[in-house]
mmCIF file of C-alpha atoms in Angstrom:
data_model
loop_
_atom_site.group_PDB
_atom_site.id
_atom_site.type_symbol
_atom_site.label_atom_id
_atom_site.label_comp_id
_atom_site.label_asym_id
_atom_site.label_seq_id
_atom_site.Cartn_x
_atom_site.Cartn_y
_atom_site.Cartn_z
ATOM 1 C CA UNK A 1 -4.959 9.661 -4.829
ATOM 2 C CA UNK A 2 -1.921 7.501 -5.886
ATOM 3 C CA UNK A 3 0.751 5.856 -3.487
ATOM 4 C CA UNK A 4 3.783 7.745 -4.434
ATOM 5 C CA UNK A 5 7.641 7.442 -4.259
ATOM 6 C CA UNK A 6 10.084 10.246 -5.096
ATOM 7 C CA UNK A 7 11.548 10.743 -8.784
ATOM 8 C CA UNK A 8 15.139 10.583 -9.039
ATOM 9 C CA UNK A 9 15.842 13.866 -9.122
ATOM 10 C CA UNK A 10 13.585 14.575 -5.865
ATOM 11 C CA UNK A 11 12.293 17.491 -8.173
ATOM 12 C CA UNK A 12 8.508 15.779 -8.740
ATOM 13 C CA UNK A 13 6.897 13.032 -7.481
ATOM 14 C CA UNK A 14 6.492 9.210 -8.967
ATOM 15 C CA UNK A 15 3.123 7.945 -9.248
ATOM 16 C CA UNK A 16 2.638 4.338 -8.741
ATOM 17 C CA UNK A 17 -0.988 2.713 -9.325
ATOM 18 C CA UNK A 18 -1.613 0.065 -6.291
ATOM 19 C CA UNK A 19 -4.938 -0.278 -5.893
ATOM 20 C CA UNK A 20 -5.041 2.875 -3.526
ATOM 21 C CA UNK A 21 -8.761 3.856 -2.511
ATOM 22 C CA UNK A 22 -10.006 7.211 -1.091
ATOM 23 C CA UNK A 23 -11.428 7.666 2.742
ATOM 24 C CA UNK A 24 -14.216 9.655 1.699
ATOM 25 C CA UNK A 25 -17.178 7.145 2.894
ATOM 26 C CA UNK A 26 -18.170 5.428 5.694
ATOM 27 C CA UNK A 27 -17.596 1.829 5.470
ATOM 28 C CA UNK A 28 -20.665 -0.512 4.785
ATOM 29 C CA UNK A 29 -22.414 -3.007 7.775
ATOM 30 C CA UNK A 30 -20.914 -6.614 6.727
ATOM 31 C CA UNK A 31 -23.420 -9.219 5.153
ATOM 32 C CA UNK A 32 -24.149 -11.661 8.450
ATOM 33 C CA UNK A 33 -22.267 -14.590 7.157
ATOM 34 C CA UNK A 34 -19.106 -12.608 6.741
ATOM 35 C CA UNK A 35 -19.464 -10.742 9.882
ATOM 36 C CA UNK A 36 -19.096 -14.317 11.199
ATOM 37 C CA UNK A 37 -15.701 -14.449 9.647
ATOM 38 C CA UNK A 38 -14.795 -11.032 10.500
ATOM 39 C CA UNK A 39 -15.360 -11.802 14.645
ATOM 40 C CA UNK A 40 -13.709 -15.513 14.240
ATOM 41 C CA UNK A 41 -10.717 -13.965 12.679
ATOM 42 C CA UNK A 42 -10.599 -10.869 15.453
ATOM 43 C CA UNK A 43 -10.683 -14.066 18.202
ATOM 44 C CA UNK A 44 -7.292 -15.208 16.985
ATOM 45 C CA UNK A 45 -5.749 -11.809 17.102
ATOM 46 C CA UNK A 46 -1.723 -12.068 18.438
ATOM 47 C CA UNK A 47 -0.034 -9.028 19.941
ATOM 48 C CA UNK A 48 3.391 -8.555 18.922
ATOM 49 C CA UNK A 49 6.520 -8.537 20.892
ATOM 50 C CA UNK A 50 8.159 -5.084 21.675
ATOM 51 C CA UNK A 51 11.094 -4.877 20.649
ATOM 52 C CA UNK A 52 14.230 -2.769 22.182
ATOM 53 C CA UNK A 53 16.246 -0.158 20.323
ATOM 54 C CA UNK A 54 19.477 1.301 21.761
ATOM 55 C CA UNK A 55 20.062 4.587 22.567
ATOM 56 C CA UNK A 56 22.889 5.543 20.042
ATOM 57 C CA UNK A 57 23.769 6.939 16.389
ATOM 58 C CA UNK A 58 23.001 5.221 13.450
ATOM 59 C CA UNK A 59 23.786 5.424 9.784
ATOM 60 C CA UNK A 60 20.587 7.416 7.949
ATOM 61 C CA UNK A 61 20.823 7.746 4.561
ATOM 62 C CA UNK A 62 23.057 6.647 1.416
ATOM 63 C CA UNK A 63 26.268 7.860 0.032
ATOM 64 C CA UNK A 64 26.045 9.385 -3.453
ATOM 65 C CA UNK A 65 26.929 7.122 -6.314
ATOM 66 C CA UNK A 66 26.939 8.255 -9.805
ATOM 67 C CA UNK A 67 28.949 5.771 -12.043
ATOM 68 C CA UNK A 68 26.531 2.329 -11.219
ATOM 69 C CA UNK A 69 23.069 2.805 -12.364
ATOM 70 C CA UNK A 70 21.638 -0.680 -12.015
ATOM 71 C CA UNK A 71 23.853 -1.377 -8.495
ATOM 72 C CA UNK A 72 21.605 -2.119 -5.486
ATOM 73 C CA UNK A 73 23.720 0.700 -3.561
ATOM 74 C CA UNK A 74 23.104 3.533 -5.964
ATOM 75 C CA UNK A 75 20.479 5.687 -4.057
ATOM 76 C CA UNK A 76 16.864 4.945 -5.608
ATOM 77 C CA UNK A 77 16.414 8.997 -6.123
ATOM 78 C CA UNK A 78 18.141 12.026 -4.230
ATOM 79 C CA UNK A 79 15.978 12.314 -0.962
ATOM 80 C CA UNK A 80 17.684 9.661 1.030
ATOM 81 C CA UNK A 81 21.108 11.798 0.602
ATOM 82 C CA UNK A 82 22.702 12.416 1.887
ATOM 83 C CA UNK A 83 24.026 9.795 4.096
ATOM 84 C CA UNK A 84 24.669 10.889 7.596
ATOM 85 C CA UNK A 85 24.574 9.880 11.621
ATOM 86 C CA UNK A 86 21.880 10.546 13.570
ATOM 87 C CA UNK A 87 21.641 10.129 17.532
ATOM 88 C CA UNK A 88 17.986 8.544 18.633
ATOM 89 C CA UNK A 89 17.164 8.281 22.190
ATOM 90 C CA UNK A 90 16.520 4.339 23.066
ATOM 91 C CA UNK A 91 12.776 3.327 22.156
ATOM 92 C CA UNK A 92 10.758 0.255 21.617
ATOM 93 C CA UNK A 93 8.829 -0.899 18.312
ATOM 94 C CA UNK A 94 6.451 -3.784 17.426
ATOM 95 C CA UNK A 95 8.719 -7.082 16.458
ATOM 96 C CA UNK A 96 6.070 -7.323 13.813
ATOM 97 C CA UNK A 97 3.621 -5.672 11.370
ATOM 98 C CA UNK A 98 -0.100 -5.193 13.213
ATOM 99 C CA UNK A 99 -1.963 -8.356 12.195
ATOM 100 C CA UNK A 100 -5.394 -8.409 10.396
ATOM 101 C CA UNK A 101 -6.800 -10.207 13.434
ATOM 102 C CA UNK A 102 -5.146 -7.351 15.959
ATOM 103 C CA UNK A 103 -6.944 -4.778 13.396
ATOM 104 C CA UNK A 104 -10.463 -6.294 13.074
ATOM 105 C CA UNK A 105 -10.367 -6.928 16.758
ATOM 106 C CA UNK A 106 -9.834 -2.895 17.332
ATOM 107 C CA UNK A 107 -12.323 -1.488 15.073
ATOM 108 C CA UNK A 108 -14.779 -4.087 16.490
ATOM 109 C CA UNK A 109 -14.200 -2.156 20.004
ATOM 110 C CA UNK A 110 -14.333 0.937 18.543
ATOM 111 C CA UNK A 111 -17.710 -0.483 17.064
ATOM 112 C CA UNK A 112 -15.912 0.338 13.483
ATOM 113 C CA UNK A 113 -17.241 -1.212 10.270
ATOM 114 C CA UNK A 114 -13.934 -2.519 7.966
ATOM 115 C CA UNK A 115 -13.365 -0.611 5.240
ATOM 116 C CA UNK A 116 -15.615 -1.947 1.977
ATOM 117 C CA UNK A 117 -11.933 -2.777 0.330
ATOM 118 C CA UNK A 118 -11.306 -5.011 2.767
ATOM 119 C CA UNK A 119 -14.902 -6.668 3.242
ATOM 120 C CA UNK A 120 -14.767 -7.422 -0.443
ATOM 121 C CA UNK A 121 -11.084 -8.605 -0.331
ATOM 122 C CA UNK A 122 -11.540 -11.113 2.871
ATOM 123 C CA UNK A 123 -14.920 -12.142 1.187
ATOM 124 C CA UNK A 124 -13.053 -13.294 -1.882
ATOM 125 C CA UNK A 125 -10.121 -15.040 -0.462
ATOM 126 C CA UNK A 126 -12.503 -16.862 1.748
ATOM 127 C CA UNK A 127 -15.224 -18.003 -0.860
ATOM 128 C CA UNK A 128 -13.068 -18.093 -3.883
ATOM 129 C CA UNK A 129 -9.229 -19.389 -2.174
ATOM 130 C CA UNK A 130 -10.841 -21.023 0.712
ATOM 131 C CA UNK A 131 -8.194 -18.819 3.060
ATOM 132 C CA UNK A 132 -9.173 -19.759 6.796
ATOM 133 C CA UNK A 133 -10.015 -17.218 9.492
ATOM 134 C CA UNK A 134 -6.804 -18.367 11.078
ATOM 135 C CA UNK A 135 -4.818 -17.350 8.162
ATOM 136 C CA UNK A 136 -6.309 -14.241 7.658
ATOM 137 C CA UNK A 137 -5.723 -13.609 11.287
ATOM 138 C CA UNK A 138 -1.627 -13.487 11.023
ATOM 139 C CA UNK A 139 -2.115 -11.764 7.659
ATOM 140 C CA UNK A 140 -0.514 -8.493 8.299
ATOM 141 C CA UNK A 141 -3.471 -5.378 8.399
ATOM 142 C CA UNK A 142 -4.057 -3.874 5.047
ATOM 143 C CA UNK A 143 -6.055 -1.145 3.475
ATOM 144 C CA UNK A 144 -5.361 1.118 6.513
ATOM 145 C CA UNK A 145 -5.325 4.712 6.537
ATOM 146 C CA UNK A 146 -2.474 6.481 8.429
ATOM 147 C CA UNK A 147 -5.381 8.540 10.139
ATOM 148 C CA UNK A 148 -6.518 5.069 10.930
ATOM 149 C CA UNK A 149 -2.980 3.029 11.685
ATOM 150 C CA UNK A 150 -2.270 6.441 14.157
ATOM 151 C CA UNK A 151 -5.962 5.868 15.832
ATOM 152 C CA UNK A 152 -5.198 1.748 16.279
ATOM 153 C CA UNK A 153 -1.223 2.887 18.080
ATOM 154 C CA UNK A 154 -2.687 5.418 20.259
ATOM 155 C CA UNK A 155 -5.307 3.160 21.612
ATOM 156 C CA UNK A 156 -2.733 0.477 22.430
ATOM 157 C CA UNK A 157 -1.148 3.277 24.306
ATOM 158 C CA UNK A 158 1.518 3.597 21.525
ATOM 159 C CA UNK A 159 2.413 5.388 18.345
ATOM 160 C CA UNK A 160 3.608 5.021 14.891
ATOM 161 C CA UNK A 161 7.742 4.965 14.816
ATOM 162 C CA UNK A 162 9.541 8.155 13.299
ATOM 163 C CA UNK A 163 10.843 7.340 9.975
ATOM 164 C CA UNK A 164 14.452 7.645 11.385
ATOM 165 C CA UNK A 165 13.206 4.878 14.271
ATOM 166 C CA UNK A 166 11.762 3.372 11.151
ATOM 167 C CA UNK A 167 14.920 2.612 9.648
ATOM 168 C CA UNK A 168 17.426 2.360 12.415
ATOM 169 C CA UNK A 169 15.159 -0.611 13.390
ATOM 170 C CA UNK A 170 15.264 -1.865 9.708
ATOM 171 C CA UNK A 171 19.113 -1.690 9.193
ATOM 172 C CA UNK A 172 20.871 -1.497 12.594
ATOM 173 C CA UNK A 173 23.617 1.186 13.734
ATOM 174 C CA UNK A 174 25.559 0.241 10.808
ATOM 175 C CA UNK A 175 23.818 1.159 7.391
ATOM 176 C CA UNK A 176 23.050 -2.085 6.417
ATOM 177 C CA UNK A 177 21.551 -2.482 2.922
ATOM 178 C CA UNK A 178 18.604 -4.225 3.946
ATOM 179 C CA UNK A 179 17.579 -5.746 6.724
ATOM 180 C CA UNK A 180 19.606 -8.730 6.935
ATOM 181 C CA UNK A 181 22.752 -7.116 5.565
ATOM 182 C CA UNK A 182 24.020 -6.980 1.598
ATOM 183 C CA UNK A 183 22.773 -9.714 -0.309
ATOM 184 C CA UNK A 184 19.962 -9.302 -2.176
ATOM 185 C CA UNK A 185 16.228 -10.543 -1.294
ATOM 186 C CA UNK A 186 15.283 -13.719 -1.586
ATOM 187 C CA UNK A 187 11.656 -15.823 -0.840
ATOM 188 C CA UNK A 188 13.322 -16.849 2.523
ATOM 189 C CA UNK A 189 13.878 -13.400 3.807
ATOM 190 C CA UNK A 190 10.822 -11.224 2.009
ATOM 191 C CA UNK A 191 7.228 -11.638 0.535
ATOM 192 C CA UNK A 192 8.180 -9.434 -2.600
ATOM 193 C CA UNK A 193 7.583 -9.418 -6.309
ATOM 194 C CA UNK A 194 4.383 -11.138 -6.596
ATOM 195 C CA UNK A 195 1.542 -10.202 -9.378
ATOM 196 C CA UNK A 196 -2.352 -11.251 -9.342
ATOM 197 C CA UNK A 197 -3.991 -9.373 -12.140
ATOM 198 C CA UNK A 198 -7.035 -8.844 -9.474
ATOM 199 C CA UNK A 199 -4.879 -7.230 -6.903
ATOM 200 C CA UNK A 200 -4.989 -10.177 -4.644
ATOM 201 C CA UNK A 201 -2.537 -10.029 -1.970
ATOM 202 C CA UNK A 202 0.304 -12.827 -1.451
ATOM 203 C CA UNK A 203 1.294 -12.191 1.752
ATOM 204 C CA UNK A 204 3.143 -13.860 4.363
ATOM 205 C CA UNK A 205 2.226 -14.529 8.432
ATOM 206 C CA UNK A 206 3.549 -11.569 9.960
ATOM 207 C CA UNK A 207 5.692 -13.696 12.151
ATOM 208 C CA UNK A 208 7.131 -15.496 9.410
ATOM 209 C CA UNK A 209 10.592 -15.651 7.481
ATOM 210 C CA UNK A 210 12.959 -15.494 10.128
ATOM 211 C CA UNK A 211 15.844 -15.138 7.526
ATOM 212 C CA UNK A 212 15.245 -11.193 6.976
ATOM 213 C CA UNK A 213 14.850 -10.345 10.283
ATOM 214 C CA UNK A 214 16.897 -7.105 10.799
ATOM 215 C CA UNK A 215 19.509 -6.689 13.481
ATOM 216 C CA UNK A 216 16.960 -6.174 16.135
ATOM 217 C CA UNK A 217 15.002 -8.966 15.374
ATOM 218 C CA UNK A 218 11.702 -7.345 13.535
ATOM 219 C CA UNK A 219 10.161 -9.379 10.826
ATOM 220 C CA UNK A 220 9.753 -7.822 7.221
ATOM 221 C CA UNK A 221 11.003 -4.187 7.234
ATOM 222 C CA UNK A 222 11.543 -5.347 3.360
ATOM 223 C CA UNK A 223 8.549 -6.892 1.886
ATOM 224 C CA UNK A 224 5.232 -7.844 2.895
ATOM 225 C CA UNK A 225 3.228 -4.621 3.022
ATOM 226 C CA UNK A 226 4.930 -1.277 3.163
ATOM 227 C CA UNK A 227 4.269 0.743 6.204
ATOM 228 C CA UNK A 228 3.468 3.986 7.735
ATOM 229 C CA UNK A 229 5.442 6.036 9.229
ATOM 230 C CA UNK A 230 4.690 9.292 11.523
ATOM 231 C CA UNK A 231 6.307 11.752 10.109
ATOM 232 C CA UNK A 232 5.302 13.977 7.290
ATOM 233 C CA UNK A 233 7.269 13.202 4.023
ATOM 234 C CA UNK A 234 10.224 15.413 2.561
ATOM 235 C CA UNK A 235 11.596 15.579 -0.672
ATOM 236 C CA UNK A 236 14.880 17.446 0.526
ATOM 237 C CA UNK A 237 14.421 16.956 4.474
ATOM 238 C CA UNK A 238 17.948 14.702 4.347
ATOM 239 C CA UNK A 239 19.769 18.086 3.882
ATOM 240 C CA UNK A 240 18.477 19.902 7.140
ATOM 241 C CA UNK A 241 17.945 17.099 9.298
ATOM 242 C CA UNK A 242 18.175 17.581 13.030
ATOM 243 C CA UNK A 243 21.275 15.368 14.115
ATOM 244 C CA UNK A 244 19.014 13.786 17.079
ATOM 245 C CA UNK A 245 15.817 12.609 17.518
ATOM 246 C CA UNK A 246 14.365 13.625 14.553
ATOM 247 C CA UNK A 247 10.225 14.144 14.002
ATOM 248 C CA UNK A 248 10.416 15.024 10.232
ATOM 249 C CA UNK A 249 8.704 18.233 8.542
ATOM 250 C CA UNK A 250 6.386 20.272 10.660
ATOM 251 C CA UNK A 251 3.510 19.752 7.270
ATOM 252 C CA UNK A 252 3.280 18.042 4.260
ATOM 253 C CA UNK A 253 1.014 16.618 1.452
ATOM 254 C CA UNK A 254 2.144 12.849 1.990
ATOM 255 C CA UNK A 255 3.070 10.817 5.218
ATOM 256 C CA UNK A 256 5.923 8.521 5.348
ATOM 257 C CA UNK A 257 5.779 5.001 4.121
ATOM 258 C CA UNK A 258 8.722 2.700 4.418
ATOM 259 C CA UNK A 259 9.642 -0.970 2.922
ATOM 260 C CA UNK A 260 8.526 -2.107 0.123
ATOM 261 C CA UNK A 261 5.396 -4.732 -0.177
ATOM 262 C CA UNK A 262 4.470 -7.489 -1.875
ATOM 263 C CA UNK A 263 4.046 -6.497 -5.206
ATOM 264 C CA UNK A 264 7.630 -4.138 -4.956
ATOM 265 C CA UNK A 265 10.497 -5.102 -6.802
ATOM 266 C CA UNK A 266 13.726 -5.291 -5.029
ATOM 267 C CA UNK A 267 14.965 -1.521 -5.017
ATOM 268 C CA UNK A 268 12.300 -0.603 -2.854
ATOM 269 C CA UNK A 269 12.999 -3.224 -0.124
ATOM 270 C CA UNK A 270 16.852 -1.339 0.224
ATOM 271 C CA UNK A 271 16.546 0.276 3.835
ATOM 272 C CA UNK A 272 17.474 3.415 2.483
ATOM 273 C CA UNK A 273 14.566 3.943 0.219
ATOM 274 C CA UNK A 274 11.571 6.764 0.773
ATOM 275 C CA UNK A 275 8.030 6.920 -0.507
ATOM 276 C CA UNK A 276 4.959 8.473 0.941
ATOM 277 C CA UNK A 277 1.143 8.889 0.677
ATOM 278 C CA UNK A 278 -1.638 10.713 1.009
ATOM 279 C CA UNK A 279 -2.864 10.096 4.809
ATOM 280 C CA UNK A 280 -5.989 9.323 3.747
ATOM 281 C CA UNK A 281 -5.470 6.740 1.617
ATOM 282 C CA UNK A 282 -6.182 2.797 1.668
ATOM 283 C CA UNK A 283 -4.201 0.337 -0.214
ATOM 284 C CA UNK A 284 -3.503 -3.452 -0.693
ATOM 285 C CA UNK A 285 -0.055 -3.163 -0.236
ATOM 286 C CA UNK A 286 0.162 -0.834 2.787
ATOM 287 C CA UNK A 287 -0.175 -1.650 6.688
ATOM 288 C CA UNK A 288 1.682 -0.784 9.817
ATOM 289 C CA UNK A 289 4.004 -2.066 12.817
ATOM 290 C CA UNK A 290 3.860 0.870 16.137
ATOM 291 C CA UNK A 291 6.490 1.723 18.186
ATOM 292 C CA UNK A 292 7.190 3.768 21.904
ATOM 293 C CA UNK A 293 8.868 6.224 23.538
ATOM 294 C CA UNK A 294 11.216 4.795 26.178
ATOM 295 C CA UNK A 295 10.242 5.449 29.654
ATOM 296 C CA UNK A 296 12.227 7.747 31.259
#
């Protein structure tokens, strides 16, 4: 099944062809010499910072514009109108995207083989690019399934953030147009635009490019690897929204996923802009930050 963004009409779907893989079979045992890898990079894993969000309204949403087709405000299709405030109840959420080193580390306690895309992928960067397990370590996690991203938050005693948490954290109270505010992405504020005919990822440390930090201080809500989100994804869910605390559609076919990776061109790193995908899917350009209920 493909990864998926909304048409502009919000009538059909969009497919997009990024290296997506099914969840069908059980991942193979690693060869021993890259099982050594696999545990040196799970050593190194980091835990992110949690980071703070307000009690408060925020701006959810864009305005409708008809008359600038190529403008980075125009909405990228009709499911993210229209633009409205919604009240969230103060939470926290990971400063940064789950690292591969956090990941491997995980499914090694929960006695988990990695996913054959991945074997094959950290294989080749190490053999053929010479990556280091260190590197790899602050890579954000990739090939994840949202049955699998939801598994990794729970055990942490977390979960994966609403897509309204989603983007309150990404653009602040205010609406901004991406994380940082209105001018457009750059290589100093988001890992975006890149091409390797064999799929091979060009990511940045998930700590890294301080410049597009949003307003809370989380590291690449634009860029990087898109990310799951909890909630079930609506084509028209914008126009019934509950004004607080929204949990999205009670079903679905596709699960959120918010932010644009590194392959994305720039009007998918706006704030404003939905896609989704099948929950069982893996791909190269999809991982996952997770987020908590405040403590009452």
């Amino acid at each position: 099944m493909p990864y998926v963004f909304p048409c502009v009409t919000a009538a059909a779907l969009l497919t997009l062809t990024l290296a997506v893989h099914p969840n069908s079979q059980a991942a193979s045992k690693p060869a021993a010499e890259l099982s050594r890898h696999l545990h040196a990079v799970a050593a190194l894993e980091q835990s992110s910072p949690l980071i703070t969000v307000p009690a408060g309204p925020f701006v959810l949403g864009s305005k409708r514009i008809d008359d600038d087709p190529y403008g980075l405000w125009t909405q990228f299709d009709d499911t993210e109108l229209p633009q409205q405030r919604i009240w969230l109840d103060t939470f926290t959420i990971d400063r940064d995207e789950v690292s591969l080193g956090e990941y491997l580390s995980f499914l090694q306690q929960q006695r988990r083989h990695p996913p054959d895309e991945l074997q094959k992928l950290i294989w080749h960067v190490i053999t053929v690019h010479s990556v280091s397990d260190l590197t790899l370590s602050r890579w954000p996690a990739l090939y994840v399934s949202w049955y699998e991203a939801k598994d990794f938050c729970q055990a942490k005693g977390k979960r994966l953030p609403t897509e309204a948490e989603w983007e309150k954290a990404a653009r602040g109270a205010d609406g901004n147009l991406f994380p940082w505010g209105e001018s457009a992405p750059d290589n100093r504020r988001a890992m975006f635009g890149q091409h390797h005919v064999h799929e091979i990822p060009i990511l940045a440390p998930v700590d890294a490019l301080d410049d597009g930090q949003s307003p809370y201080g989380l590291h690449h809500m634009a860029g990087n690897v898109a990310e799951w989100v909890q909630d079930w994804f609506g084509l028209d869910y914008y126009a019934y929204i509950p004004e607080r605390n929204p949990a999205g559609p009670p079903s679905g076919r596709y699960k959120g996923v918010r932010g644009g990776s590194w392959k994305s061109k720039i009007i998918m790193l706006r704030t404003a802009t939905r896609g989704g995908s099948a929950p069982d899917q893996r791909a190269a350009t999809v991982g996952f930050r997770c987020a908590m209920s405040a403590t009452p």
